[in-house]
C-alpha angles and dihedrals in degrees: 000000000000119000131204119189124199143159103076123136147124118308136165121248110277092030131114139238134179119214122201131199118194119200131200128225137045094268096066091113091062095063131089106230129210144179122219132175139204122202121201110285093005137099122258112271137196118258109170144334135201127195124240096269096040093241097114130048136177130196140193112249090242093064102030111128093016105059128053126195119202139159140209108203092187087063096037088235137130122196138203114201108198119194133174090023119200131202088250089063088070107121146108106278120213130192119213140183134208134180114255098250097038120085099203123081103240101178129053137182123224097258134247124228121238117190120186115193123206 
């Protein structure tokens, strides 16, 4: 599956953004989808995941209660709604996909930059 992330930009602290990740192929609904981020000078970190049907989600503690991951399999798209943004959320955000029974994330989008100003 090929992934294309979009929706990043510059926002003030406390604001909101919605990231989108469009996937190719008719098997999009079979993949577990995730969002990760990498801040300048830091390693990439997990943000959120959603299972293939959209019925189960998981979040990093740092974003829990502020971010919401969702998916629309009919549109081959996964979303990350980000509210109450903080300067420490500034990072390049990547979407990723993995097959249900495989632990490693085998497919990655190109990343979209989110900058939160204080």
